[in-house]
PDB file of C-alpha atoms in Angstrom:
ATOM      1  CA  UNK N 274       0.000   0.000   0.000  1.00 88.00           C
ATOM      2  CA  UNK N 275       2.827   2.402   0.824  1.00 87.00           C
ATOM      3  CA  UNK N 276       4.404   1.750  -2.577  1.00 93.00           C
ATOM      4  CA  UNK N 277       1.069   2.300  -4.303  1.00 94.00           C
ATOM      5  CA  UNK N 278       0.551   5.588  -2.474  1.00 92.00           C
ATOM      6  CA  UNK N 279       3.944   6.755  -3.690  1.00 95.00           C
ATOM      7  CA  UNK N 280       2.994   6.094  -7.309  1.00 96.00           C
ATOM      8  CA  UNK N 281       1.501   9.245  -8.889  1.00 95.00           C
ATOM      9  CA  UNK N 282      -0.375   7.113 -11.434  1.00 96.00           C
ATOM     10  CA  UNK N 283      -2.288   5.194  -8.760  1.00 96.00           C
ATOM     11  CA  UNK N 284      -4.933   6.161  -6.192  1.00 93.00           C
ATOM     12  CA  UNK N 285      -5.627   4.196  -3.009  1.00 94.00           C
ATOM     13  CA  UNK N 286      -9.215   4.347  -1.756  1.00 91.00           C
ATOM     14  CA  UNK N 287      -9.919   2.825   1.617  1.00 88.00           C
ATOM     15  CA  UNK N 288     -12.635   2.561   4.227  1.00 86.00           C
ATOM     16  CA  UNK N 289     -13.894   0.273   6.977  1.00 84.00           C
ATOM     17  CA  UNK N 290     -15.642  -2.877   5.858  1.00 91.00           C
ATOM     18  CA  UNK N 291     -18.923  -3.872   7.478  1.00 94.00           C
ATOM     19  CA  UNK N 292     -17.204  -6.750   9.227  1.00 95.00           C
ATOM     20  CA  UNK N 293     -16.179  -7.222  12.834  1.00 97.00           C
ATOM     21  CA  UNK N 294     -13.411  -9.683  13.684  1.00 98.00           C
ATOM     22  CA  UNK N 295     -13.715 -11.344  17.087  1.00 98.00           C
ATOM     23  CA  UNK N 296     -12.896 -14.371  19.219  1.00 98.00           C
ATOM     24  CA  UNK N 297     -15.503 -16.995  20.049  1.00 98.00           C
ATOM     25  CA  UNK N 298     -15.035 -19.222  23.116  1.00 98.00           C
ATOM     26  CA  UNK N 299     -16.678 -22.607  23.718  1.00 97.00           C
ATOM     27  CA  UNK N 300     -18.787 -22.166  26.866  1.00 97.00           C
ATOM     28  CA  UNK N 301     -21.200 -25.104  26.823  1.00 95.00           C
ATOM     29  CA  UNK N 302     -19.051 -28.100  27.754  1.00 95.00           C
ATOM     30  CA  UNK N 303     -18.271 -28.748  31.398  1.00 95.00           C
ATOM     31  CA  UNK N 304     -14.720 -29.730  30.482  1.00 95.00           C
ATOM     32  CA  UNK N 305     -12.433 -27.809  28.154  1.00 94.00           C
ATOM     33  CA  UNK N 306     -12.113 -29.848  24.965  1.00 90.00           C
ATOM     34  CA  UNK N 307      -8.557 -28.807  24.128  1.00 93.00           C
ATOM     35  CA  UNK N 308      -6.151 -28.218  26.991  1.00 91.00           C
ATOM     36  CA  UNK N 309      -4.832 -29.526  30.264  1.00 94.00           C
ATOM     37  CA  UNK N 310      -7.732 -28.587  32.566  1.00 95.00           C
ATOM     38  CA  UNK N 311      -9.729 -31.643  33.593  1.00 94.00           C
ATOM     39  CA  UNK N 312     -13.247 -31.586  34.989  1.00 95.00           C
ATOM     40  CA  UNK N 313     -13.700 -27.860  34.360  1.00 96.00           C
ATOM     41  CA  UNK N 314     -14.119 -25.431  31.505  1.00 97.00           C
ATOM     42  CA  UNK N 315     -12.241 -22.208  32.334  1.00 98.00           C
ATOM     43  CA  UNK N 316     -14.032 -20.350  29.546  1.00 98.00           C
ATOM     44  CA  UNK N 317     -17.340 -20.612  31.413  1.00 97.00           C
ATOM     45  CA  UNK N 318     -15.838 -18.272  34.049  1.00 98.00           C
ATOM     46  CA  UNK N 319     -16.284 -14.545  33.353  1.00 98.00           C
ATOM     47  CA  UNK N 320     -12.960 -13.793  35.054  1.00 98.00           C
ATOM     48  CA  UNK N 321     -11.117 -16.038  32.600  1.00 98.00           C
ATOM     49  CA  UNK N 322     -12.837 -14.402  29.623  1.00 98.00           C
ATOM     50  CA  UNK N 323     -11.957 -10.999  31.069  1.00 98.00           C
ATOM     51  CA  UNK N 324      -8.357 -12.134  31.526  1.00 98.00           C
ATOM     52  CA  UNK N 325      -8.100 -13.131  27.872  1.00 98.00           C
ATOM     53  CA  UNK N 326      -9.632  -9.775  26.928  1.00 98.00           C
ATOM     54  CA  UNK N 327      -7.122  -7.833  29.052  1.00 98.00           C
ATOM     55  CA  UNK N 328      -4.240  -9.869  27.629  1.00 98.00           C
ATOM     56  CA  UNK N 329      -4.914  -8.593  24.098  1.00 98.00           C
ATOM     57  CA  UNK N 330      -2.996  -5.533  22.906  1.00 98.00           C
ATOM     58  CA  UNK N 331      -5.409  -4.539  20.167  1.00 98.00           C
ATOM     59  CA  UNK N 332      -3.399  -1.439  19.286  1.00 97.00           C
ATOM     60  CA  UNK N 333      -0.337  -3.580  18.609  1.00 97.00           C
ATOM     61  CA  UNK N 334      -2.462  -5.720  16.322  1.00 98.00           C
ATOM     62  CA  UNK N 335      -3.693  -2.594  14.525  1.00 97.00           C
ATOM     63  CA  UNK N 336      -0.278  -0.999  14.090  1.00 96.00           C
ATOM     64  CA  UNK N 337       1.995  -4.009  13.609  1.00 96.00           C
ATOM     65  CA  UNK N 338      -0.115  -6.879  12.293  1.00 96.00           C
ATOM     66  CA  UNK N 339      -2.686  -4.906  10.301  1.00 95.00           C
ATOM     67  CA  UNK N 340      -0.256  -2.057   9.465  1.00 92.00           C
ATOM     68  CA  UNK N 341      -2.922   0.484  10.342  1.00 92.00           C
ATOM     69  CA  UNK N 342      -5.600  -1.219   8.245  1.00 92.00           C
ATOM     70  CA  UNK N 343      -8.047  -1.942  11.066  1.00 95.00           C
ATOM     71  CA  UNK N 344     -10.322  -0.046  13.426  1.00 95.00           C
ATOM     72  CA  UNK N 345     -10.296  -1.476  16.982  1.00 97.00           C
ATOM     73  CA  UNK N 346     -13.701  -1.774  18.623  1.00 97.00           C
ATOM     74  CA  UNK N 347     -15.484  -3.162  21.641  1.00 97.00           C
ATOM     75  CA  UNK N 348     -18.731  -3.579  19.717  1.00 97.00           C
ATOM     76  CA  UNK N 349     -20.113  -6.606  17.926  1.00 97.00           C
ATOM     77  CA  UNK N 350     -21.999  -4.539  15.332  1.00 97.00           C
ATOM     78  CA  UNK N 351     -20.258  -4.844  11.952  1.00 95.00           C
ATOM     79  CA  UNK N 352     -21.302  -1.389  10.721  1.00 93.00           C
ATOM     80  CA  UNK N 353     -19.947   1.526  12.799  1.00 92.00           C
ATOM     81  CA  UNK N 354     -22.771   3.749  11.539  1.00 91.00           C
ATOM     82  CA  UNK N 355     -25.378   1.700  13.447  1.00 94.00           C
ATOM     83  CA  UNK N 356     -23.322   0.690  16.477  1.00 96.00           C
ATOM     84  CA  UNK N 357     -24.439   2.295  19.780  1.00 96.00           C
ATOM     85  CA  UNK N 358     -21.730   4.641  21.080  1.00 96.00           C
ATOM     86  CA  UNK N 359     -21.928   3.022  24.518  1.00 96.00           C
ATOM     87  CA  UNK N 360     -20.755  -0.308  23.107  1.00 96.00           C
ATOM     88  CA  UNK N 361     -17.815   1.013  21.117  1.00 96.00           C
ATOM     89  CA  UNK N 362     -15.223   1.396  23.922  1.00 96.00           C
ATOM     90  CA  UNK N 363     -13.405  -1.842  24.590  1.00 96.00           C
ATOM     91  CA  UNK N 364     -14.464  -3.570  27.802  1.00 96.00           C
ATOM     92  CA  UNK N 365     -10.959  -3.733  29.282  1.00 97.00           C
ATOM     93  CA  UNK N 366      -7.679  -2.043  28.365  1.00 97.00           C
ATOM     94  CA  UNK N 367      -4.573  -4.067  27.632  1.00 98.00           C
ATOM     95  CA  UNK N 368      -3.333  -4.978  31.114  1.00 98.00           C
ATOM     96  CA  UNK N 369      -1.325  -8.233  31.474  1.00 98.00           C
ATOM     97  CA  UNK N 370      -0.966  -7.807  35.243  1.00 98.00           C
ATOM     98  CA  UNK N 371      -4.728  -7.561  35.638  1.00 98.00           C
ATOM     99  CA  UNK N 372      -5.145 -10.587  33.379  1.00 98.00           C
ATOM    100  CA  UNK N 373      -2.856 -12.654  35.615  1.00 98.00           C
ATOM    101  CA  UNK N 374      -4.766 -11.512  38.722  1.00 98.00           C
ATOM    102  CA  UNK N 375      -8.081 -12.485  37.159  1.00 98.00           C
ATOM    103  CA  UNK N 376      -6.747 -15.913  36.241  1.00 98.00           C
ATOM    104  CA  UNK N 377      -5.494 -16.424  39.796  1.00 98.00           C
ATOM    105  CA  UNK N 378      -8.888 -15.374  41.217  1.00 98.00           C
ATOM    106  CA  UNK N 379     -10.554 -17.911  38.922  1.00 98.00           C
ATOM    107  CA  UNK N 380      -8.300 -20.678  40.246  1.00 97.00           C
ATOM    108  CA  UNK N 381      -5.626 -20.715  37.557  1.00 97.00           C
ATOM    109  CA  UNK N 382      -2.613 -18.961  39.119  1.00 97.00           C
ATOM    110  CA  UNK N 383      -0.280 -20.823  36.754  1.00 96.00           C
ATOM    111  CA  UNK N 384      -2.561 -20.329  33.784  1.00 96.00           C
ATOM    112  CA  UNK N 385      -3.651 -23.255  31.615  1.00 97.00           C
ATOM    113  CA  UNK N 386      -3.204 -24.784  28.174  1.00 97.00           C
ATOM    114  CA  UNK N 387      -5.741 -24.538  25.373  1.00 97.00           C
ATOM    115  CA  UNK N 388      -6.027 -24.258  21.611  1.00 97.00           C
ATOM    116  CA  UNK N 389      -6.620 -21.317  19.265  1.00 98.00           C
ATOM    117  CA  UNK N 390      -8.302 -22.353  16.007  1.00 98.00           C
ATOM    118  CA  UNK N 391      -7.905 -19.968  13.071  1.00 98.00           C
ATOM    119  CA  UNK N 392      -8.341 -19.845   9.311  1.00 97.00           C
ATOM    120  CA  UNK N 393      -5.295 -18.968   7.260  1.00 96.00           C
ATOM    121  CA  UNK N 394      -7.076 -17.694   4.141  1.00 94.00           C
ATOM    122  CA  UNK N 395     -10.388 -16.114   5.174  1.00 95.00           C
ATOM    123  CA  UNK N 396      -9.904 -12.781   6.973  1.00 95.00           C
ATOM    124  CA  UNK N 397      -7.273 -10.110   6.399  1.00 93.00           C
ATOM    125  CA  UNK N 398      -4.046 -11.275   8.083  1.00 95.00           C
ATOM    126  CA  UNK N 399      -5.948 -13.977   9.979  1.00 97.00           C
ATOM    127  CA  UNK N 400      -2.934 -16.231  10.541  1.00 97.00           C
ATOM    128  CA  UNK N 401      -0.754 -13.327  11.668  1.00 97.00           C
ATOM    129  CA  UNK N 402      -3.483 -12.088  14.031  1.00 98.00           C
ATOM    130  CA  UNK N 403      -3.714 -15.496  15.692  1.00 98.00           C
ATOM    131  CA  UNK N 404       0.052 -15.817  15.989  1.00 98.00           C
ATOM    132  CA  UNK N 405       0.095 -12.465  17.779  1.00 98.00           C
ATOM    133  CA  UNK N 406      -2.818 -13.470  20.036  1.00 98.00           C
ATOM    134  CA  UNK N 407      -1.100 -16.706  21.058  1.00 98.00           C
ATOM    135  CA  UNK N 408       1.982 -14.715  22.065  1.00 98.00           C
ATOM    136  CA  UNK N 409      -0.113 -12.249  24.080  1.00 98.00           C
ATOM    137  CA  UNK N 410      -1.968 -15.042  25.870  1.00 98.00           C
ATOM    138  CA  UNK N 411       1.323 -16.770  26.702  1.00 98.00           C
ATOM    139  CA  UNK N 412       2.518 -13.642  28.519  1.00 98.00           C
ATOM    140  CA  UNK N 413      -0.283 -14.049  31.070  1.00 98.00           C
ATOM    141  CA  UNK N 414       0.067 -17.826  31.419  1.00 97.00           C
ATOM    142  CA  UNK N 415      -2.448 -19.120  28.868  1.00 98.00           C
ATOM    143  CA  UNK N 416      -0.525 -21.356  26.474  1.00 98.00           C
ATOM    144  CA  UNK N 417      -2.620 -21.556  23.314  1.00 97.00           C
ATOM    145  CA  UNK N 418      -1.409 -23.945  20.636  1.00 97.00           C
ATOM    146  CA  UNK N 419      -2.250 -22.724  17.144  1.00 97.00           C
ATOM    147  CA  UNK N 420      -4.432 -24.756  14.793  1.00 97.00           C
ATOM    148  CA  UNK N 421      -4.264 -22.997  11.409  1.00 97.00           C
ATOM    149  CA  UNK N 422      -6.503 -24.388   8.669  1.00 97.00           C
ATOM    150  CA  UNK N 423      -7.797 -23.406   5.225  1.00 97.00           C
ATOM    151  CA  UNK N 424     -11.266 -21.916   5.379  1.00 96.00           C
ATOM    152  CA  UNK N 425     -13.156 -25.067   4.318  1.00 96.00           C
ATOM    153  CA  UNK N 426     -11.674 -27.226   7.079  1.00 97.00           C
ATOM    154  CA  UNK N 427     -11.815 -24.348   9.555  1.00 97.00           C
ATOM    155  CA  UNK N 428     -15.554 -23.746   9.154  1.00 97.00           C
ATOM    156  CA  UNK N 429     -16.252 -27.471   9.326  1.00 96.00           C
ATOM    157  CA  UNK N 430     -14.641 -27.625  12.772  1.00 97.00           C
ATOM    158  CA  UNK N 431     -16.489 -24.472  13.876  1.00 97.00           C
ATOM    159  CA  UNK N 432     -19.834 -25.876  12.715  1.00 94.00           C
ATOM    160  CA  UNK N 433     -19.210 -28.975  14.845  1.00 93.00           C
ATOM    161  CA  UNK N 434     -18.014 -26.873  17.836  1.00 93.00           C
ATOM    162  CA  UNK N 435     -14.735 -28.741  17.611  1.00 95.00           C
ATOM    163  CA  UNK N 436     -12.596 -26.039  19.204  1.00 97.00           C
ATOM    164  CA  UNK N 437     -11.837 -24.172  22.433  1.00 97.00           C
ATOM    165  CA  UNK N 438     -11.279 -20.651  21.088  1.00 98.00           C
ATOM    166  CA  UNK N 439     -11.478 -19.531  17.481  1.00 98.00           C
ATOM    167  CA  UNK N 440     -11.194 -16.414  15.347  1.00 98.00           C
ATOM    168  CA  UNK N 441     -14.396 -15.374  13.611  1.00 98.00           C
ATOM    169  CA  UNK N 442     -15.816 -12.584  11.482  1.00 97.00           C
ATOM    170  CA  UNK N 443     -19.330 -11.331  10.798  1.00 97.00           C
ATOM    171  CA  UNK N 444     -20.550  -8.766   8.315  1.00 93.00           C
ATOM    172  CA  UNK N 445     -21.841  -8.052   4.840  1.00 87.00           C
ATOM    173  CA  UNK N 446     -24.204  -5.532   3.302  1.00 86.00           C
ATOM    174  CA  UNK N 447     -26.856  -5.207   6.076  1.00 87.00           C
ATOM    175  CA  UNK N 448     -26.170  -2.619   8.776  1.00 92.00           C
ATOM    176  CA  UNK N 449     -28.980  -3.299  11.264  1.00 95.00           C
ATOM    177  CA  UNK N 450     -27.682  -4.572  14.651  1.00 96.00           C
ATOM    178  CA  UNK N 451     -30.452  -7.172  14.682  1.00 96.00           C
ATOM    179  CA  UNK N 452     -28.604  -9.096  11.985  1.00 95.00           C
ATOM    180  CA  UNK N 453     -25.819  -9.924  14.423  1.00 97.00           C
ATOM    181  CA  UNK N 454     -27.969 -10.205  17.553  1.00 98.00           C
ATOM    182  CA  UNK N 455     -30.217 -13.004  16.299  1.00 97.00           C
ATOM    183  CA  UNK N 456     -27.867 -15.280  14.332  1.00 97.00           C
ATOM    184  CA  UNK N 457     -24.651 -14.748  16.315  1.00 97.00           C
ATOM    185  CA  UNK N 458     -25.392 -13.595  19.867  1.00 98.00           C
ATOM    186  CA  UNK N 459     -28.704 -15.298  20.747  1.00 98.00           C
ATOM    187  CA  UNK N 460     -28.450 -18.768  22.254  1.00 97.00           C
ATOM    188  CA  UNK N 461     -28.755 -21.674  19.828  1.00 96.00           C
ATOM    189  CA  UNK N 462     -32.400 -22.740  19.555  1.00 94.00           C
ATOM    190  CA  UNK N 463     -32.242 -25.013  16.489  1.00 92.00           C
ATOM    191  CA  UNK N 464     -34.765 -22.794  14.684  1.00 90.00           C
ATOM    192  CA  UNK N 465     -32.481 -20.164  13.194  1.00 91.00           C
ATOM    193  CA  UNK N 466     -31.528 -18.082  16.194  1.00 96.00           C
ATOM    194  CA  UNK N 467     -27.982 -18.610  17.415  1.00 97.00           C
ATOM    195  CA  UNK N 468     -26.964 -20.686  14.399  1.00 96.00           C
ATOM    196  CA  UNK N 469     -23.627 -18.852  14.435  1.00 97.00           C
ATOM    197  CA  UNK N 470     -23.282 -18.704  18.222  1.00 97.00           C
ATOM    198  CA  UNK N 471     -20.427 -21.169  17.990  1.00 96.00           C
ATOM    199  CA  UNK N 472     -19.495 -20.686  21.648  1.00 96.00           C
ATOM    200  CA  UNK N 473     -22.925 -22.072  22.545  1.00 96.00           C
ATOM    201  CA  UNK N 474     -23.319 -19.864  25.618  1.00 97.00           C
ATOM    202  CA  UNK N 475     -26.911 -19.404  26.798  1.00 97.00           C
ATOM    203  CA  UNK N 476     -28.195 -16.319  28.604  1.00 98.00           C
ATOM    204  CA  UNK N 477     -32.003 -16.176  29.093  1.00 97.00           C
ATOM    205  CA  UNK N 478     -31.992 -12.429  29.808  1.00 98.00           C
ATOM    206  CA  UNK N 479     -29.980 -11.725  26.665  1.00 98.00           C
ATOM    207  CA  UNK N 480     -32.362 -13.906  24.644  1.00 98.00           C
ATOM    208  CA  UNK N 481     -35.342 -12.022  26.099  1.00 98.00           C
ATOM    209  CA  UNK N 482     -33.905  -8.654  25.040  1.00 98.00           C
ATOM    210  CA  UNK N 483     -33.107  -9.901  21.533  1.00 98.00           C
ATOM    211  CA  UNK N 484     -36.548 -11.432  21.034  1.00 98.00           C
ATOM    212  CA  UNK N 485     -38.249  -8.287  22.334  1.00 98.00           C
ATOM    213  CA  UNK N 486     -36.287  -6.182  19.840  1.00 98.00           C
ATOM    214  CA  UNK N 487     -37.420  -8.464  16.995  1.00 97.00           C
ATOM    215  CA  UNK N 488     -41.099  -7.559  17.490  1.00 97.00           C
ATOM    216  CA  UNK N 489     -40.794  -3.960  18.719  1.00 97.00           C
ATOM    217  CA  UNK N 490     -42.136  -1.525  16.093  1.00 97.00           C
ATOM    218  CA  UNK N 491     -41.237   1.706  17.902  1.00 97.00           C
ATOM    219  CA  UNK N 492     -37.818   2.717  16.542  1.00 97.00           C
ATOM    220  CA  UNK N 493     -36.550   4.319  19.751  1.00 97.00           C
ATOM    221  CA  UNK N 494     -37.703   1.430  21.959  1.00 98.00           C
ATOM    222  CA  UNK N 495     -36.216  -1.123  19.582  1.00 98.00           C
ATOM    223  CA  UNK N 496     -32.877   0.694  19.549  1.00 97.00           C
ATOM    224  CA  UNK N 497     -32.865   0.779  23.345  1.00 98.00           C
ATOM    225  CA  UNK N 498     -33.546  -2.961  23.558  1.00 98.00           C
ATOM    226  CA  UNK N 499     -30.756  -3.750  21.096  1.00 98.00           C
ATOM    227  CA  UNK N 500     -28.331  -1.491  22.966  1.00 98.00           C
ATOM    228  CA  UNK N 501     -29.123  -3.272  26.248  1.00 98.00           C
ATOM    229  CA  UNK N 502     -28.555  -6.640  24.571  1.00 98.00           C
ATOM    230  CA  UNK N 503     -25.251  -5.529  23.061  1.00 98.00           C
ATOM    231  CA  UNK N 504     -24.128  -4.117  26.407  1.00 97.00           C
ATOM    232  CA  UNK N 505     -24.910  -7.433  28.081  1.00 98.00           C
ATOM    233  CA  UNK N 506     -22.790  -9.275  25.521  1.00 98.00           C
ATOM    234  CA  UNK N 507     -20.046  -6.722  26.118  1.00 97.00           C
ATOM    235  CA  UNK N 508     -20.009  -6.799  29.926  1.00 97.00           C
ATOM    236  CA  UNK N 509     -20.258 -10.594  30.080  1.00 98.00           C
ATOM    237  CA  UNK N 510     -17.472 -10.950  27.482  1.00 98.00           C
ATOM    238  CA  UNK N 511     -19.307 -13.795  25.773  1.00 98.00           C
ATOM    239  CA  UNK N 512     -17.167 -12.944  22.751  1.00 98.00           C
ATOM    240  CA  UNK N 513     -14.075 -10.729  22.414  1.00 98.00           C
ATOM    241  CA  UNK N 514     -14.328  -8.145  19.625  1.00 98.00           C
ATOM    242  CA  UNK N 515     -11.022  -7.135  18.061  1.00 98.00           C
ATOM    243  CA  UNK N 516     -11.520  -4.764  15.150  1.00 97.00           C
ATOM    244  CA  UNK N 517     -13.317  -3.890  11.948  1.00 96.00           C
ATOM    245  CA  UNK N 518     -11.336  -4.556   8.811  1.00 93.00           C
ATOM    246  CA  UNK N 519     -10.264  -1.653   6.628  1.00 92.00           C
ATOM    247  CA  UNK N 520     -10.356  -2.615   2.966  1.00 90.00           C
ATOM    248  CA  UNK N 521      -8.050  -0.726   0.583  1.00 90.00           C
ATOM    249  CA  UNK N 522      -8.801  -0.540  -3.110  1.00 93.00           C
ATOM    250  CA  UNK N 523      -6.384   0.705  -5.773  1.00 94.00           C
ATOM    251  CA  UNK N 524      -7.259   2.410  -9.051  1.00 95.00           C
ATOM    252  CA  UNK N 525      -5.240   4.141 -11.713  1.00 94.00           C
ATOM    253  CA  UNK N 526      -5.311   7.898 -11.907  1.00 92.00           C
ATOM    254  CA  UNK N 527      -8.439   9.160 -13.621  1.00 93.00           C
ATOM    255  CA  UNK N 528     -10.684   6.424 -12.245  1.00 95.00           C
ATOM    256  CA  UNK N 529     -13.296   7.451  -9.690  1.00 93.00           C
ATOM    257  CA  UNK N 530     -14.918   4.657  -7.718  1.00 93.00           C
ATOM    258  CA  UNK N 531     -17.335   4.544  -4.773  1.00 91.00           C
ATOM    259  CA  UNK N 532     -15.927   2.454  -1.925  1.00 91.00           C
ATOM    260  CA  UNK N 533     -18.751   0.364  -0.508  1.00 90.00           C
ATOM    261  CA  UNK N 534     -18.465  -0.940   3.077  1.00 89.00           C
ATOM    262  CA  UNK N 535     -19.787  -4.339   2.009  1.00 88.00           C
ATOM    263  CA  UNK N 536     -16.665  -4.669  -0.178  1.00 85.00           C
ATOM    264  CA  UNK N 537     -18.772  -4.899  -3.338  1.00 88.00           C
ATOM    265  CA  UNK N 538     -17.716  -3.110  -6.513  1.00 91.00           C
ATOM    266  CA  UNK N 539     -20.668  -1.449  -8.253  1.00 92.00           C
ATOM    267  CA  UNK N 540     -19.479  -1.031 -11.834  1.00 93.00           C
ATOM    268  CA  UNK N 541     -22.216   1.466 -12.730  1.00 94.00           C
ATOM    269  CA  UNK N 542     -20.756   3.842 -10.112  1.00 94.00           C
ATOM    270  CA  UNK N 543     -17.289   3.839 -11.664  1.00 95.00           C
ATOM    271  CA  UNK N 544     -16.224   6.817 -13.758  1.00 96.00           C
ATOM    272  CA  UNK N 545     -13.241   6.713 -16.102  1.00 95.00           C
ATOM    273  CA  UNK N 546     -11.766   9.966 -17.374  1.00 90.00           C
TER     274      UNK N 546
END
């Protein structure tokens, strides 16, 4: 990108994609599937999820891994334009000492071993992001072995909840928060809701808020219900948001193109001088 910017015959057009990249954690099993903890699942404990959150230096990921091409967030809404401001700040700052304290309080003073499942050809810099995350987790005592797979094999394991922690992304053309609340953040009900809640956590109060928002016709009341649901996801750290991808396009000089946040090129909106 830097080389392209330096070329006077080329223009770089960039903007955030409607896609949030986050970590999902398996929270249904009573025993961690991958790791050295027996008879318990550390990821069911809020303090452990908070510890993993605090272990992540999201700014280092933005500046070093993504080379500035990401927008860190604490929200699970893919489109920043429709994300409530109260959900945007990250839940916890990067604080390894606090992460170690939280792990000790949860009964893991020496940390524990687990696995981090990631695709290596689906999201921007996905393999490099996961390599960085594994290093950050190791600094607080969580030794996460990397399982890096092509997207087809990766999604097959996710669909069968064959993981402990995995990288995930959600987005596309729609901007309404309801299109992440129902499929991704609601508990799995086998009828469409929670189909992509791969962590399989279940929170009746969260489900109640999401379902209420689905039938509320008053715009202000519906927005308030969705904000409460998103805040509950945030404070309970059911998932760990990382960032929204920034997608750069390049065009030769004299070409004007509209950069769509769903990463779709609309040819009828392209002008060539």
